[in-house]
PDB file of C-alpha atoms in Angstrom:
ATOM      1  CA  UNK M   1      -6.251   3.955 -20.809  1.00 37.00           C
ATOM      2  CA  UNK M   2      -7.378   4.771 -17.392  1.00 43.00           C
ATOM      3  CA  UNK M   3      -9.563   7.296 -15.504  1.00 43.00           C
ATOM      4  CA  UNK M   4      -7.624  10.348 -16.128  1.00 48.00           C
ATOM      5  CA  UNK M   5      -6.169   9.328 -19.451  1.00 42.00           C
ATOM      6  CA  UNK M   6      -2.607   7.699 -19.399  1.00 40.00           C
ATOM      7  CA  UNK M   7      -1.389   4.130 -20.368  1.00 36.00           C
ATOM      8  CA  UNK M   8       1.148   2.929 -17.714  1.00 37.00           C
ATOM      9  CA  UNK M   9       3.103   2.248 -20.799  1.00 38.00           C
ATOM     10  CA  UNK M  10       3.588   5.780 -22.412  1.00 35.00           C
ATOM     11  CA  UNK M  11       4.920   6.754 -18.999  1.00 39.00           C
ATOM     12  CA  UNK M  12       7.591   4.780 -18.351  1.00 44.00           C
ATOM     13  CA  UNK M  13       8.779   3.194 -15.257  1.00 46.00           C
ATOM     14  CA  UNK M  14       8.108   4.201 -12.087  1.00 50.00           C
ATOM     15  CA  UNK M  15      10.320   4.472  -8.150  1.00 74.00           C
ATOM     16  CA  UNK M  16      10.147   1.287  -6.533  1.00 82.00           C
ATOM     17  CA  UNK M  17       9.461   0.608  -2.679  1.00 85.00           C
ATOM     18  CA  UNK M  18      11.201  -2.736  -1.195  1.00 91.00           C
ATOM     19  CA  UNK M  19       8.207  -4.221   1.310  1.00 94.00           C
ATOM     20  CA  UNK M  20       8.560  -7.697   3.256  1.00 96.00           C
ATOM     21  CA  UNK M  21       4.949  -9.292   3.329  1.00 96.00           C
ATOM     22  CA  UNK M  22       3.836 -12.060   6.130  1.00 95.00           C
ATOM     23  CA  UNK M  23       0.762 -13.585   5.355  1.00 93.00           C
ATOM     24  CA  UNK M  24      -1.910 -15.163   7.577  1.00 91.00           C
ATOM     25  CA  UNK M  25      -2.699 -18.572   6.706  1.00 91.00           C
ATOM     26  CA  UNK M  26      -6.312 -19.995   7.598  1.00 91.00           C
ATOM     27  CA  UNK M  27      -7.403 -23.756   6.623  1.00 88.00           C
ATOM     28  CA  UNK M  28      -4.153 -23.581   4.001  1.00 86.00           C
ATOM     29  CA  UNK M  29      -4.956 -19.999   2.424  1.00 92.00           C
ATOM     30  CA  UNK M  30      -3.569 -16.989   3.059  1.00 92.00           C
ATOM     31  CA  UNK M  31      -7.067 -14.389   4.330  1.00 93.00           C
ATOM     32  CA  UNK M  32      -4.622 -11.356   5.194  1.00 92.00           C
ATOM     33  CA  UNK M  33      -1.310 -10.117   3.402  1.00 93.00           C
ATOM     34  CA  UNK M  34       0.812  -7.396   5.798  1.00 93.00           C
ATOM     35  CA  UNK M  35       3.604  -5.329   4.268  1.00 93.00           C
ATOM     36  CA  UNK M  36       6.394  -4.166   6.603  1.00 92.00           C
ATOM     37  CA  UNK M  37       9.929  -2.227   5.917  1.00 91.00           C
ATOM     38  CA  UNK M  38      11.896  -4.573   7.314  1.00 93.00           C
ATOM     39  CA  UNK M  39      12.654  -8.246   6.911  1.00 94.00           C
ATOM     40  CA  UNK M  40      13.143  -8.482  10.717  1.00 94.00           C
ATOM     41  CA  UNK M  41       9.902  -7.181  11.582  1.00 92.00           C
ATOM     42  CA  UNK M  42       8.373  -9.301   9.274  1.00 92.00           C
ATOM     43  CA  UNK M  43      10.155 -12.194  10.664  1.00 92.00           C
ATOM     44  CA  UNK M  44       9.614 -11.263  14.635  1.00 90.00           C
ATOM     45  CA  UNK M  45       5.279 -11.802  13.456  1.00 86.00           C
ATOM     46  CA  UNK M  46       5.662 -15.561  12.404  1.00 87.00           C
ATOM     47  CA  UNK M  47       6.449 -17.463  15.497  1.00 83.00           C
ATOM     48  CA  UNK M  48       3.369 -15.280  17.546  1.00 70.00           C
ATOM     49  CA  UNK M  49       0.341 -17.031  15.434  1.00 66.00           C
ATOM     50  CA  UNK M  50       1.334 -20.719  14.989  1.00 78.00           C
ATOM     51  CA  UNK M  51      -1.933 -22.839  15.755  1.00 79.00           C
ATOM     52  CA  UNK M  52      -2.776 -25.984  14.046  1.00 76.00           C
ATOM     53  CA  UNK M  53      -5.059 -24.675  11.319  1.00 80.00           C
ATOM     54  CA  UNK M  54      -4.221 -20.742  11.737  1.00 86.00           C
ATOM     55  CA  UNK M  55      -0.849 -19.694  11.607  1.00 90.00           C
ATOM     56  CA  UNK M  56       1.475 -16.747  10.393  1.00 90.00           C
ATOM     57  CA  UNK M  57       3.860 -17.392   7.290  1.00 91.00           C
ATOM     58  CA  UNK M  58       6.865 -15.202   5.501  1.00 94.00           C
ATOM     59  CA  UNK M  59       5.555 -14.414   1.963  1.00 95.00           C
ATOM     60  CA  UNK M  60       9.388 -12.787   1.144  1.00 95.00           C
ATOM     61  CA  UNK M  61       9.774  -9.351  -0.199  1.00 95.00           C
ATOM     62  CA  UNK M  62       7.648  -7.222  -3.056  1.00 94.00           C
ATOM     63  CA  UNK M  63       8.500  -4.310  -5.044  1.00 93.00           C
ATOM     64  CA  UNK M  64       6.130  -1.906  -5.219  1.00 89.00           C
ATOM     65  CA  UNK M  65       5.871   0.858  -8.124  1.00 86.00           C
ATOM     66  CA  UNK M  66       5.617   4.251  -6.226  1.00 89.00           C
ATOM     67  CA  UNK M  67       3.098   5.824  -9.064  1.00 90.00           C
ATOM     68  CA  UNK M  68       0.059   7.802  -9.558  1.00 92.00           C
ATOM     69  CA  UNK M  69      -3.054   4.788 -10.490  1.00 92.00           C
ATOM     70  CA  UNK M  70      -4.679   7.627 -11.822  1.00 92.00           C
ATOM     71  CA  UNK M  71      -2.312   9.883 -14.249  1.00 93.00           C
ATOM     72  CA  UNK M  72       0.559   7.066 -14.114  1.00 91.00           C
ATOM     73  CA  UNK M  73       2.740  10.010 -12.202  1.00 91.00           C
ATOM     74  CA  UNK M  74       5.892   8.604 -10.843  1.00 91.00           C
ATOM     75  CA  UNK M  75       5.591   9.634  -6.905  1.00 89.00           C
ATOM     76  CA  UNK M  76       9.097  10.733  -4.958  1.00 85.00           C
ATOM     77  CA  UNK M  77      10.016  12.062  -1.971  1.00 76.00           C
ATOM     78  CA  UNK M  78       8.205  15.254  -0.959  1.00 81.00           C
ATOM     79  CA  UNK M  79       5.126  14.622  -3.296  1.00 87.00           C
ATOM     80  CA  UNK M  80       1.325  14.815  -1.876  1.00 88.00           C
ATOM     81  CA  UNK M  81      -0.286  11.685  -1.924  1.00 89.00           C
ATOM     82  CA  UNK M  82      -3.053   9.782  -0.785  1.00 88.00           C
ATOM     83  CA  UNK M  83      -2.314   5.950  -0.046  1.00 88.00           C
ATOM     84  CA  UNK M  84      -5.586   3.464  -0.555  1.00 87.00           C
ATOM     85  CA  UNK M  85      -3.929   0.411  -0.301  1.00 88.00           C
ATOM     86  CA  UNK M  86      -0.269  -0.841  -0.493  1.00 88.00           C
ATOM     87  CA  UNK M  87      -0.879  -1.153  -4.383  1.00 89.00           C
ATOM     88  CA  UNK M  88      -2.855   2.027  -5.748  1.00 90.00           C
ATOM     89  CA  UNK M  89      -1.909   5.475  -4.640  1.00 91.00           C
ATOM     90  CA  UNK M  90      -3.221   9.267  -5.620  1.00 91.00           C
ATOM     91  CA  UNK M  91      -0.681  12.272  -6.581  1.00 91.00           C
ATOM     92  CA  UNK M  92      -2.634  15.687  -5.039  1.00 90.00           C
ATOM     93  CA  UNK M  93      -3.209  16.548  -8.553  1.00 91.00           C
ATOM     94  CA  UNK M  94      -5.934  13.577  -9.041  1.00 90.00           C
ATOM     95  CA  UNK M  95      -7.759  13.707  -5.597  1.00 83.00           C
ATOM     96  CA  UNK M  96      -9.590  15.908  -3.931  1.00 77.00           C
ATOM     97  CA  UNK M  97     -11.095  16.196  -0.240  1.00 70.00           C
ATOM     98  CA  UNK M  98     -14.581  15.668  -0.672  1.00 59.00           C
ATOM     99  CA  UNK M  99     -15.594  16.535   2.679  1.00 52.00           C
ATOM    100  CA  UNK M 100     -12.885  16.161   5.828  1.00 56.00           C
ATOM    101  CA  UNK M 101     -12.606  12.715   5.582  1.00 63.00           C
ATOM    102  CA  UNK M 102     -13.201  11.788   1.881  1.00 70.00           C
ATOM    103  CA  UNK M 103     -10.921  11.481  -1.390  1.00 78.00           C
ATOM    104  CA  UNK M 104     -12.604  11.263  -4.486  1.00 80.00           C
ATOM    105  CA  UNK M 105     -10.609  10.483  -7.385  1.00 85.00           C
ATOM    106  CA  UNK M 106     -12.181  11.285 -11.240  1.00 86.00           C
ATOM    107  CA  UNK M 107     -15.308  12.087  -9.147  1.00 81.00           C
ATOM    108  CA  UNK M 108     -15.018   8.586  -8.117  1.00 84.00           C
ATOM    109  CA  UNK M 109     -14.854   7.793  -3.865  1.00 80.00           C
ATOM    110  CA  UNK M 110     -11.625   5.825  -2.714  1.00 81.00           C
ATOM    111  CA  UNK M 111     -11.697   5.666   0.622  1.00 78.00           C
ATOM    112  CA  UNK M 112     -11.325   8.288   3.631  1.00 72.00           C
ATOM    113  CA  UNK M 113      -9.069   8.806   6.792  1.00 69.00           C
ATOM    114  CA  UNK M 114      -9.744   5.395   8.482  1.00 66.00           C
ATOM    115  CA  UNK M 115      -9.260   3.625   5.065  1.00 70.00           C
ATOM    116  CA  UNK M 116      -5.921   4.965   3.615  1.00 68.00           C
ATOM    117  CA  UNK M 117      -3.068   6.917   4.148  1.00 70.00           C
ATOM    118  CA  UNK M 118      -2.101  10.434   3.235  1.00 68.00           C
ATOM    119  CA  UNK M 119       1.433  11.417   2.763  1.00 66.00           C
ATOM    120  CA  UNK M 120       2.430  14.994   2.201  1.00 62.00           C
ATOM    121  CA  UNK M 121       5.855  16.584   1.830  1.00 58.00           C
ATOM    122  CA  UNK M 122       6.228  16.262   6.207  1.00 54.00           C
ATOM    123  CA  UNK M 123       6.400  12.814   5.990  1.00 55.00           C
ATOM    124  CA  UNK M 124       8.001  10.316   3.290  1.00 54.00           C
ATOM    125  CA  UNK M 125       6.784   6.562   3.320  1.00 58.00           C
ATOM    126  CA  UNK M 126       9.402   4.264   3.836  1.00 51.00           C
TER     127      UNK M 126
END
């Protein structure tokens, strides 16, 4: 059980979102993951960092449940949501604005403007 009360499991599964991840490799470990919509875009970023111990690498592509980390909601196109990372979104029906630039979720702070992404029925993430 989470937060607001669901099991991922009693929900079922959720829309998926194809992303292609290049990763930036420091000293042999990977310090940043980036998640783009295309493969080519992904694949135009690895030849611009190549240095000897700092370089840019194709990680291939992730699927990404579009869901609710808080109620287990399956998200679709035209539904409210707050984006906190590429992993863990809000439906509008678990956050709330705390002030102009803050999202709370079960009373809990997840980030504001500058930190994640809000998507309302204007605009569908790709």
């Amino acid at each position: 059980m989470d937060v607001c009360g669901a099991s991922r499991e009693s929900v079922g599964v959720s829309m998926k979102l194809t992303k292609y991840v290049v990763g930036t490799v420091f000293n042999d470990r990977i310090i940043e993951k980036r998640y783009l919509r295309t493969k080519e875009r992904a694949l135009k970023l690895v030849p611009d960092n190549q240095r000897d111990n700092y370089y840019t690498k194709y990680l291939g592509e992730e699927e990404i449940d579009l869901y609710c980390e808080c109620c287990d909601k399956e998200l679709s196109a035209g539904d409210t949501y707050i984006k906190e990372d590429e992993h863990t979104r809000y439906c509008e029906d678990c956050y709330e604005e705390d002030t102009i630039t803050f999202y709370t979720v079960g009373g809990e702070p997840v980030g504001n403007d500058n930190e994640i992404v809000s998507y309302d029925s204007m605009w569908l993430e790709h």
